[in-house]
Amino acid sequence: LCKGGGIRGGRRGRPRKSLEGLIPDRLNPRVLARRSVGHHKQSSTWVASSSSPWAPSEASASKRAFLAGLGSTASLVGTLQMASAASLRDRLNAKKLEKSVFNQIPGLQEYPDWMEGTWEAECSFDGYEFPSSIPKSQLVKDVTVPGFQKISIAWIPDIGSEAKYSLRFYRPGPSRKVISDVPYNLNSIINSYLRNPAAVQSLSYEANKNPNRVTINLNPDATRNAARIELFTNGRESELTSKEDGFGVSRPLFLTSETLRQVNLGYGEYKRSKELVLDYQILYTYQLINDTCVMGTISTVGYIQPNEAMLYSGTPMRSGGPVRPDMSRILNAATQPVVFYSHKLGLTRVTGK
């Protein structure tokens, strides 16, 4: 099979190759964690140390801090909008991948003609990084970080493991552009990563009516982390360019990005319903080597939820009690990546299909 290459380097050096030993057993991607969302202990929240404590008698100072925070928020929104003007390739290389604040309704993703067909894919883990200023010791306890539980990223259901599966790209009609066969691809990926050929019970997706929503029902024996997955695409980007291969030959390079919100629905202890909301962005690169070989990467960026951002960026009250949110840091914490995962991807064309 063709072998792809993942993200390298970064401000903290090369990505670590393994998640083992860093994430506690109950949150390890290979262990089916049972903790549900919403049960947070005050002692487990991280408090930024760069701000002064709130003083109950300083109401005017609190108001000024709040207004200053709104100004900082507006400034950050402007920064995010300017950042989106850079090319997708440049942002991927620089790892400037903040979560979008404003999105237009995305259309159907189209692919180059040379991706049409059925491919045998081999995906392997190539490392991870924690780029956030939030301490790793706090992040690894947070089940809302994508990738810390199995099936918390539907397109890569078990971060840290390898998988082989099939991908298909096709034309929905004459003179139409090439698109991804989403039901086929997701079914193949999930079944492969969960090591269960019948993990997916049913999958609902209508590309013509709403290409931005997928509903996945899982068999009860597939995983305890979800019975149903609702997958919403909030943004799409793509870019066709070129890049030299290892022999100095310039070859076509296609990049695509999807910003997703995933909602896992299921049952916890005592059959109580539980819901887990996750936000992440997946960026793919595909480089055409020849008619039967494509090399690529999958880069996944995880974000924390706004309510978690309030806890991580808050300021403790002088008299104790709950953390007081700091508006000057909430949006920054909610939009900045907290984890990067890198994967290599190799595609070999299946002839005759």
mmCIF file of C-alpha atoms in Angstrom:
data_model
loop_
_atom_site.group_PDB
_atom_site.id
_atom_site.type_symbol
_atom_site.label_atom_id
_atom_site.label_comp_id
_atom_site.label_asym_id
_atom_site.label_seq_id
_atom_site.Cartn_x
_atom_site.Cartn_y
_atom_site.Cartn_z
ATOM 1 C CA LEU A 1 0.000 0.000 0.000
ATOM 2 C CA CYS A 2 0.972 3.625 -0.493
ATOM 3 C CA LYS A 3 2.199 5.159 2.774
ATOM 4 C CA GLY A 4 1.386 8.747 3.695
ATOM 5 C CA GLY A 5 3.138 11.203 6.018
ATOM 6 C CA GLY A 6 1.721 13.076 9.006
ATOM 7 C CA ILE A 7 2.287 16.471 10.583
ATOM 8 C CA ARG A 8 5.777 16.956 11.893
ATOM 9 C CA GLY A 9 7.335 19.444 14.235
ATOM 10 C CA GLY A 10 5.424 22.222 15.934
ATOM 11 C CA ARG A 11 6.290 24.636 18.659
ATOM 12 C CA ARG A 12 6.900 21.764 21.073
ATOM 13 C CA GLY A 13 8.848 19.540 18.704
ATOM 14 C CA ARG A 14 7.798 16.326 17.076
ATOM 15 C CA PRO A 15 4.456 14.829 18.098
ATOM 16 C CA ARG A 16 4.531 12.100 20.686
ATOM 17 C CA LYS A 17 3.961 8.704 19.140
ATOM 18 C CA SER A 18 1.788 7.079 21.755
ATOM 19 C CA LEU A 19 -1.073 8.037 24.040
ATOM 20 C CA GLU A 20 -0.346 5.146 26.378
ATOM 21 C CA GLY A 21 0.634 6.211 29.883
ATOM 22 C CA LEU A 22 -0.634 9.771 29.459
ATOM 23 C CA ILE A 23 -4.394 9.364 29.459
ATOM 24 C CA PRO A 24 -5.769 7.605 32.557
ATOM 25 C CA ASP A 25 -7.190 4.130 31.972
ATOM 26 C CA ARG A 26 -10.763 5.272 32.323
ATOM 27 C CA LEU A 27 -10.291 7.723 29.470
ATOM 28 C CA ASN A 28 -7.841 5.748 27.356
ATOM 29 C CA PRO A 29 -9.051 5.513 23.725
ATOM 30 C CA ARG A 30 -8.755 1.737 23.927
ATOM 31 C CA VAL A 31 -10.833 1.498 27.110
ATOM 32 C CA LEU A 32 -14.581 1.982 27.082
ATOM 33 C CA ALA A 33 -15.006 4.763 29.610
ATOM 34 C CA ARG A 34 -18.355 5.071 31.339
ATOM 35 C CA ARG A 35 -18.164 8.544 32.810
ATOM 36 C CA SER A 36 -20.959 10.821 31.606
ATOM 37 C CA VAL A 37 -20.855 14.521 30.893
ATOM 38 C CA GLY A 38 -21.870 17.122 33.425
ATOM 39 C CA HIS A 39 -20.431 15.581 36.595
ATOM 40 C CA HIS A 40 -17.467 17.845 37.246
ATOM 41 C CA LYS A 41 -15.778 18.252 40.597
ATOM 42 C CA GLN A 42 -14.658 21.728 41.490
ATOM 43 C CA SER A 43 -11.244 20.412 42.531
ATOM 44 C CA SER A 44 -10.574 19.081 39.019
ATOM 45 C CA THR A 45 -10.982 22.427 37.247
ATOM 46 C CA TRP A 46 -7.959 24.385 36.155
ATOM 47 C CA VAL A 47 -7.848 28.044 37.179
ATOM 48 C CA ALA A 48 -5.685 30.527 35.334
ATOM 49 C CA SER A 49 -3.151 32.139 37.635
ATOM 50 C CA SER A 50 -2.533 35.274 35.616
ATOM 51 C CA SER A 51 -5.505 37.264 36.970
ATOM 52 C CA SER A 52 -6.275 38.791 40.304
ATOM 53 C CA PRO A 53 -8.984 37.197 42.470
ATOM 54 C CA TRP A 54 -12.430 38.742 42.393
ATOM 55 C CA ALA A 55 -13.159 40.878 45.442
ATOM 56 C CA PRO A 56 -16.841 40.790 46.495
ATOM 57 C CA SER A 57 -16.738 44.460 47.456
ATOM 58 C CA GLU A 58 -15.302 45.605 44.115
ATOM 59 C CA ALA A 59 -18.439 45.609 41.998
ATOM 60 C CA SER A 60 -17.254 48.469 39.815
ATOM 61 C CA ALA A 61 -13.953 46.734 39.135
ATOM 62 C CA SER A 62 -15.854 43.601 38.163
ATOM 63 C CA LYS A 63 -17.967 45.574 35.722
ATOM 64 C CA ARG A 64 -14.886 47.144 34.155
ATOM 65 C CA ALA A 65 -13.281 43.703 33.840
ATOM 66 C CA PHE A 66 -16.419 42.372 32.188
ATOM 67 C CA LEU A 67 -16.517 45.198 29.651
ATOM 68 C CA ALA A 68 -12.819 44.798 28.988
ATOM 69 C CA GLY A 69 -13.454 41.144 28.366
ATOM 70 C CA LEU A 70 -16.074 41.974 25.750
ATOM 71 C CA GLY A 71 -13.525 44.176 24.016
ATOM 72 C CA SER A 72 -10.992 41.354 24.028
ATOM 73 C CA THR A 73 -13.636 39.016 22.637
ATOM 74 C CA ALA A 74 -14.382 41.359 19.745
ATOM 75 C CA SER A 75 -10.664 41.660 19.040
ATOM 76 C CA LEU A 76 -10.255 37.896 18.984
ATOM 77 C CA VAL A 77 -13.184 37.481 16.584
ATOM 78 C CA GLY A 78 -11.462 39.892 14.217
ATOM 79 C CA THR A 79 -8.230 37.922 14.524
ATOM 80 C CA LEU A 80 -10.015 34.664 13.711
ATOM 81 C CA GLN A 81 -11.630 36.216 10.648
ATOM 82 C CA MET A 82 -8.258 37.442 9.371
ATOM 83 C CA ALA A 83 -6.688 34.054 10.040
ATOM 84 C CA SER A 84 -9.301 32.355 7.852
ATOM 85 C CA ALA A 85 -8.088 34.446 4.890
ATOM 86 C CA ALA A 86 -4.828 32.452 4.811
ATOM 87 C CA SER A 87 -4.703 29.370 2.607
ATOM 88 C CA LEU A 88 -5.739 26.046 4.079
ATOM 89 C CA ARG A 89 -2.284 24.646 3.393
ATOM 90 C CA ASP A 90 -0.551 27.515 5.200
ATOM 91 C CA ARG A 91 -2.843 27.217 8.216
ATOM 92 C CA LEU A 92 -2.277 23.472 8.375
ATOM 93 C CA ASN A 93 1.495 23.863 8.217
ATOM 94 C CA ALA A 94 1.450 26.608 10.861
ATOM 95 C CA LYS A 95 -1.219 24.795 12.918
ATOM 96 C CA LYS A 96 -3.324 27.941 13.019
ATOM 97 C CA LEU A 97 -6.588 26.063 13.239
ATOM 98 C CA GLU A 98 -8.875 27.961 15.584
ATOM 99 C CA LYS A 99 -12.510 26.941 15.758
ATOM 100 C CA SER A 100 -14.637 29.143 13.516
ATOM 101 C CA VAL A 101 -17.022 31.485 15.293
ATOM 102 C CA PHE A 102 -19.184 32.300 12.271
ATOM 103 C CA ASN A 103 -19.919 29.786 9.518
ATOM 104 C CA GLN A 104 -21.993 29.785 6.377
ATOM 105 C CA ILE A 105 -24.014 26.670 5.645
ATOM 106 C CA PRO A 106 -21.516 24.468 3.806
ATOM 107 C CA GLY A 107 -22.291 22.745 0.529
ATOM 108 C CA LEU A 108 -21.384 19.279 -0.644
ATOM 109 C CA GLN A 109 -17.643 18.589 -0.749
ATOM 110 C CA GLU A 110 -16.313 17.947 -4.256
ATOM 111 C CA TYR A 111 -13.129 16.020 -5.059
ATOM 112 C CA PRO A 112 -10.700 15.960 -7.999
ATOM 113 C CA ASP A 113 -11.453 13.590 -10.870
ATOM 114 C CA TRP A 114 -8.433 11.443 -10.009
ATOM 115 C CA MET A 115 -10.015 10.425 -6.690
ATOM 116 C CA GLU A 116 -12.982 8.739 -8.329
ATOM 117 C CA GLY A 117 -13.206 5.040 -7.581
ATOM 118 C CA THR A 118 -12.841 2.587 -4.701
ATOM 119 C CA TRP A 119 -9.670 2.587 -2.636
ATOM 120 C CA GLU A 120 -8.104 0.299 -0.075
ATOM 121 C CA ALA A 121 -7.000 2.568 2.767
ATOM 122 C CA GLU A 122 -4.418 2.029 5.473
ATOM 123 C CA CYS A 123 -4.396 4.528 8.333
ATOM 124 C CA SER A 124 -1.757 4.620 11.075
ATOM 125 C CA PHE A 125 -1.299 6.840 14.108
ATOM 126 C CA ASP A 126 1.607 9.284 13.784
ATOM 127 C CA GLY A 127 1.614 11.237 17.042
ATOM 128 C CA TYR A 128 -0.174 13.897 19.047
ATOM 129 C CA GLU A 129 0.437 17.271 20.667
ATOM 130 C CA PHE A 130 -1.187 19.412 23.351
ATOM 131 C CA PRO A 131 -0.774 23.003 22.070
ATOM 132 C CA SER A 132 -2.978 24.636 24.711
ATOM 133 C CA SER A 133 -1.784 26.450 27.818
ATOM 134 C CA ILE A 134 -4.264 24.370 29.814
ATOM 135 C CA PRO A 135 -2.235 21.792 31.795
ATOM 136 C CA LYS A 136 -2.273 18.298 30.313
ATOM 137 C CA SER A 137 -3.024 16.873 33.734
ATOM 138 C CA GLN A 138 -6.381 18.668 33.621
ATOM 139 C CA LEU A 139 -7.181 18.047 29.960
ATOM 140 C CA VAL A 140 -6.770 14.285 30.156
ATOM 141 C CA LYS A 141 -9.551 14.150 32.763
ATOM 142 C CA ASP A 142 -11.996 15.901 30.460
ATOM 143 C CA VAL A 143 -14.231 13.500 28.520
ATOM 144 C CA THR A 144 -15.404 16.334 26.248
ATOM 145 C CA VAL A 145 -11.988 16.438 24.539
ATOM 146 C CA PRO A 146 -12.426 14.585 21.222
ATOM 147 C CA GLY A 147 -10.408 11.416 20.907
ATOM 148 C CA PHE A 148 -10.161 10.529 24.599
ATOM 149 C CA GLN A 149 -12.939 7.958 24.306
ATOM 150 C CA LYS A 150 -13.635 5.404 21.631
ATOM 151 C CA ILE A 151 -16.066 6.626 18.962
ATOM 152 C CA SER A 152 -15.740 10.258 20.135
ATOM 153 C CA ILE A 153 -14.423 11.034 16.627
ATOM 154 C CA ALA A 154 -16.623 9.113 14.201
ATOM 155 C CA TRP A 155 -14.184 9.373 11.293
ATOM 156 C CA ILE A 156 -11.309 7.991 13.444
ATOM 157 C CA PRO A 157 -13.149 5.975 16.109
ATOM 158 C CA ASP A 158 -10.108 4.721 18.020
ATOM 159 C CA ILE A 159 -7.282 7.253 18.180
ATOM 160 C CA GLY A 160 -3.947 5.533 18.649
ATOM 161 C CA SER A 161 -4.726 2.355 16.738
ATOM 162 C CA GLU A 162 -4.244 1.333 13.110
ATOM 163 C CA ALA A 163 -6.937 0.281 10.683
ATOM 164 C CA LYS A 164 -7.532 -0.886 7.137
ATOM 165 C CA TYR A 165 -10.795 -0.058 5.415
ATOM 166 C CA SER A 166 -12.346 0.849 2.058
ATOM 167 C CA LEU A 167 -13.165 4.323 0.745
ATOM 168 C CA ARG A 168 -15.301 5.177 -2.236
ATOM 169 C CA PHE A 169 -15.655 8.379 -4.254
ATOM 170 C CA TYR A 170 -18.176 8.542 -7.077
ATOM 171 C CA ARG A 171 -20.162 10.765 -9.429
ATOM 172 C CA PRO A 172 -23.866 10.957 -8.485
ATOM 173 C CA GLY A 173 -24.812 11.494 -12.122
ATOM 174 C CA PRO A 174 -23.555 12.348 -15.599
ATOM 175 C CA SER A 175 -21.501 15.555 -15.762
ATOM 176 C CA ARG A 176 -21.496 15.742 -11.943
ATOM 177 C CA LYS A 177 -18.460 16.309 -9.752
ATOM 178 C CA VAL A 178 -16.854 13.530 -7.700
ATOM 179 C CA ILE A 179 -18.130 13.298 -4.107
ATOM 180 C CA SER A 180 -17.523 11.040 -1.110
ATOM 181 C CA ASP A 181 -19.800 8.067 -0.547
ATOM 182 C CA VAL A 182 -20.371 9.038 3.071
ATOM 183 C CA PRO A 183 -22.543 6.067 4.176
ATOM 184 C CA TYR A 184 -20.155 3.550 2.605
ATOM 185 C CA ASN A 185 -17.043 5.240 3.994
ATOM 186 C CA LEU A 186 -18.308 5.775 7.544
ATOM 187 C CA ASN A 187 -19.673 2.246 7.744
ATOM 188 C CA SER A 188 -16.324 0.825 6.606
ATOM 189 C CA ILE A 189 -14.276 3.017 8.955
ATOM 190 C CA ILE A 190 -16.331 2.422 12.106
ATOM 191 C CA ASN A 191 -16.608 -1.328 11.585
ATOM 192 C CA SER A 192 -12.868 -1.563 11.022
ATOM 193 C CA TYR A 193 -11.787 0.513 14.019
ATOM 194 C CA LEU A 194 -14.224 -1.181 16.399
ATOM 195 C CA ARG A 195 -13.102 -4.596 15.131
ATOM 196 C CA ASN A 196 -16.723 -5.526 14.534
ATOM 197 C CA PRO A 197 -18.060 -6.050 10.994
ATOM 198 C CA ALA A 198 -21.578 -5.300 12.233
ATOM 199 C CA ALA A 199 -20.830 -2.367 14.571
ATOM 200 C CA VAL A 200 -22.979 -0.005 12.479
ATOM 201 C CA GLN A 201 -26.620 -1.048 12.660
ATOM 202 C CA SER A 202 -27.946 1.657 10.337
ATOM 203 C CA LEU A 203 -26.820 4.958 8.871
ATOM 204 C CA SER A 204 -28.984 7.789 7.580
ATOM 205 C CA TYR A 205 -27.578 10.378 5.152
ATOM 206 C CA GLU A 206 -29.153 12.295 2.273
ATOM 207 C CA ALA A 207 -26.523 14.126 0.237
ATOM 208 C CA ASN A 208 -29.068 15.928 -1.943
ATOM 209 C CA LYS A 209 -31.294 17.170 0.885
ATOM 210 C CA ASN A 210 -28.845 17.808 3.709
ATOM 211 C CA PRO A 211 -25.170 16.928 3.194
ATOM 212 C CA ASN A 212 -24.328 18.293 6.654
ATOM 213 C CA ARG A 213 -26.001 15.716 8.893
ATOM 214 C CA VAL A 214 -25.397 12.013 9.438
ATOM 215 C CA THR A 215 -27.229 9.762 11.899
ATOM 216 C CA ILE A 216 -25.451 6.564 12.917
ATOM 217 C CA ASN A 217 -27.098 3.831 14.980
ATOM 218 C CA LEU A 218 -24.693 1.368 16.577
ATOM 219 C CA ASN A 219 -25.336 -2.193 17.632
ATOM 220 C CA PRO A 220 -25.515 -2.617 21.431
ATOM 221 C CA ASP A 221 -22.458 -4.865 21.510
ATOM 222 C CA ALA A 222 -20.296 -2.439 19.485
ATOM 223 C CA THR A 223 -19.473 0.018 22.270
ATOM 224 C CA ARG A 224 -20.868 1.326 25.549
ATOM 225 C CA ASN A 225 -19.860 4.900 24.695
ATOM 226 C CA ALA A 226 -22.761 5.566 22.319
ATOM 227 C CA ALA A 227 -25.932 3.990 20.982
ATOM 228 C CA ARG A 228 -26.516 6.705 18.402
ATOM 229 C CA ILE A 229 -24.308 9.384 16.872
ATOM 230 C CA GLU A 230 -25.541 12.627 15.356
ATOM 231 C CA LEU A 231 -22.842 14.189 13.187
ATOM 232 C CA PHE A 232 -23.190 17.805 12.031
ATOM 233 C CA THR A 233 -20.824 19.518 9.579
ATOM 234 C CA ASN A 234 -20.576 23.243 10.333
ATOM 235 C CA GLY A 235 -17.897 24.192 7.828
ATOM 236 C CA ARG A 236 -16.014 22.895 4.790
ATOM 237 C CA GLU A 237 -12.978 24.088 2.891
ATOM 238 C CA SER A 238 -10.907 22.631 0.096
ATOM 239 C CA GLU A 239 -7.857 23.583 -1.899
ATOM 240 C CA LEU A 240 -6.173 22.075 -4.956
ATOM 241 C CA THR A 241 -2.489 22.826 -5.329
ATOM 242 C CA SER A 242 0.727 20.902 -5.954
ATOM 243 C CA LYS A 243 3.704 19.682 -3.971
ATOM 244 C CA GLU A 244 7.007 18.022 -4.775
ATOM 245 C CA ASP A 245 7.268 14.373 -3.879
ATOM 246 C CA GLY A 246 10.376 12.689 -2.486
ATOM 247 C CA PHE A 247 11.973 12.665 -5.951
ATOM 248 C CA GLY A 248 11.530 16.373 -6.684
ATOM 249 C CA VAL A 249 8.547 15.849 -8.986
ATOM 250 C CA SER A 250 5.629 18.240 -8.565
ATOM 251 C CA ARG A 251 2.384 16.316 -8.109
ATOM 252 C CA PRO A 252 -1.248 17.350 -7.477
ATOM 253 C CA LEU A 253 -2.127 17.927 -3.822
ATOM 254 C CA PHE A 254 -5.733 18.185 -2.648
ATOM 255 C CA LEU A 255 -6.586 19.466 0.825
ATOM 256 C CA THR A 256 -9.979 19.386 2.454
ATOM 257 C CA SER A 257 -11.248 20.370 5.885
ATOM 258 C CA GLU A 258 -14.455 19.710 7.799
ATOM 259 C CA THR A 259 -15.484 21.372 11.052
ATOM 260 C CA LEU A 260 -17.808 19.038 12.921
ATOM 261 C CA ARG A 261 -19.984 18.806 15.960
ATOM 262 C CA GLN A 262 -20.645 15.267 17.124
ATOM 263 C CA VAL A 263 -23.319 14.330 19.626
ATOM 264 C CA ASN A 264 -23.091 10.865 21.177
ATOM 265 C CA LEU A 265 -26.321 9.581 22.695
ATOM 266 C CA GLY A 266 -26.601 6.510 24.857
ATOM 267 C CA TYR A 267 -27.193 5.137 28.318
ATOM 268 C CA GLY A 268 -24.969 5.273 31.361
ATOM 269 C CA GLU A 269 -25.166 3.547 34.700
ATOM 270 C CA TYR A 270 -28.638 2.555 35.903
ATOM 271 C CA LYS A 271 -29.858 3.017 32.298
ATOM 272 C CA ARG A 272 -29.849 6.780 32.614
ATOM 273 C CA SER A 273 -29.580 8.603 29.306
ATOM 274 C CA LYS A 274 -26.348 10.443 28.624
ATOM 275 C CA GLU A 275 -25.163 12.878 26.003
ATOM 276 C CA LEU A 276 -21.660 13.841 24.976
ATOM 277 C CA VAL A 277 -21.043 16.864 22.729
ATOM 278 C CA LEU A 278 -17.720 17.127 20.906
ATOM 279 C CA ASP A 279 -16.275 19.732 18.537
ATOM 280 C CA TYR A 280 -13.375 19.020 16.219
ATOM 281 C CA GLN A 281 -11.917 19.711 12.807
ATOM 282 C CA ILE A 282 -10.500 17.097 10.424
ATOM 283 C CA LEU A 283 -8.081 18.049 7.662
ATOM 284 C CA TYR A 284 -7.129 15.625 4.908
ATOM 285 C CA THR A 285 -4.327 15.884 2.383
ATOM 286 C CA TYR A 286 -4.263 13.684 -0.714
ATOM 287 C CA GLN A 287 -1.263 13.667 -3.057
ATOM 288 C CA LEU A 288 -1.564 11.793 -6.333
ATOM 289 C CA ILE A 289 1.508 9.603 -6.862
ATOM 290 C CA ASN A 290 0.177 7.654 -9.835
ATOM 291 C CA ASP A 291 -3.136 6.288 -11.097
ATOM 292 C CA THR A 292 -3.264 3.619 -8.400
ATOM 293 C CA CYS A 293 -1.566 5.324 -5.454
ATOM 294 C CA VAL A 294 -2.425 8.336 -3.296
ATOM 295 C CA MET A 295 -0.403 9.373 -0.243
ATOM 296 C CA GLY A 296 -1.997 11.481 2.438
ATOM 297 C CA THR A 297 -2.407 12.619 6.007
ATOM 298 C CA ILE A 298 -5.265 13.108 8.426
ATOM 299 C CA SER A 299 -4.853 15.917 10.942
ATOM 300 C CA THR A 300 -7.482 16.157 13.667
ATOM 301 C CA VAL A 301 -7.899 19.216 15.889
ATOM 302 C CA GLY A 302 -9.910 18.935 19.108
ATOM 303 C CA TYR A 303 -11.603 21.789 20.998
ATOM 304 C CA ILE A 304 -13.242 22.007 24.402
ATOM 305 C CA GLN A 305 -16.865 22.935 24.958
ATOM 306 C CA PRO A 306 -17.847 26.504 25.990
ATOM 307 C CA ASN A 307 -18.928 25.411 29.474
ATOM 308 C CA GLU A 308 -15.559 23.727 29.962
ATOM 309 C CA ALA A 309 -13.847 26.866 28.679
ATOM 310 C CA MET A 310 -15.629 28.875 31.382
ATOM 311 C CA LEU A 311 -14.159 26.606 34.039
ATOM 312 C CA TYR A 312 -10.647 26.509 32.605
ATOM 313 C CA SER A 313 -10.468 30.276 32.051
ATOM 314 C CA GLY A 314 -12.269 31.393 35.199
ATOM 315 C CA THR A 315 -11.075 33.351 38.216
ATOM 316 C CA PRO A 316 -11.593 32.097 41.780
ATOM 317 C CA MET A 317 -13.653 34.222 44.154
ATOM 318 C CA ARG A 318 -11.735 35.433 47.190
ATOM 319 C CA SER A 319 -14.289 33.906 49.518
ATOM 320 C CA GLY A 320 -14.183 30.556 47.726
ATOM 321 C CA GLY A 321 -17.122 28.988 45.969
ATOM 322 C CA PRO A 322 -17.651 28.587 42.213
ATOM 323 C CA VAL A 323 -15.261 29.955 39.619
ATOM 324 C CA ARG A 324 -16.229 33.369 38.224
ATOM 325 C CA PRO A 325 -15.959 33.307 34.391
ATOM 326 C CA ASP A 326 -13.389 35.637 32.853
ATOM 327 C CA MET A 327 -14.809 37.007 29.610
ATOM 328 C CA SER A 328 -11.386 38.074 28.371
ATOM 329 C CA ARG A 329 -10.287 34.424 28.148
ATOM 330 C CA ILE A 330 -13.439 32.356 27.596
ATOM 331 C CA LEU A 331 -13.599 32.728 23.809
ATOM 332 C CA ASN A 332 -9.884 32.145 23.483
ATOM 333 C CA ALA A 333 -10.144 28.908 25.503
ATOM 334 C CA ALA A 334 -13.197 27.753 23.530
ATOM 335 C CA THR A 335 -11.729 28.375 20.075
ATOM 336 C CA GLN A 336 -8.084 27.417 20.498
ATOM 337 C CA PRO A 337 -7.055 23.810 19.771
ATOM 338 C CA VAL A 338 -6.357 21.728 22.857
ATOM 339 C CA VAL A 339 -5.105 18.620 21.050
ATOM 340 C CA PHE A 340 -3.678 17.654 17.656
ATOM 341 C CA TYR A 341 -3.726 14.095 16.331
ATOM 342 C CA SER A 342 -1.724 13.117 13.281
ATOM 343 C CA HIS A 343 -2.268 10.077 11.062
ATOM 344 C CA LYS A 344 -0.649 8.718 7.942
ATOM 345 C CA LEU A 345 -2.952 7.638 5.145
ATOM 346 C CA GLY A 346 -2.168 5.464 2.162
ATOM 347 C CA LEU A 347 -4.695 4.715 -0.618
ATOM 348 C CA THR A 348 -4.363 1.981 -3.220
ATOM 349 C CA ARG A 349 -6.925 1.880 -6.001
ATOM 350 C CA VAL A 350 -9.078 -1.230 -6.222
ATOM 351 C CA THR A 351 -9.121 -2.046 -9.916
ATOM 352 C CA GLY A 352 -12.392 -2.903 -11.592
ATOM 353 C CA LYS A 353 -14.482 -0.880 -9.097
#
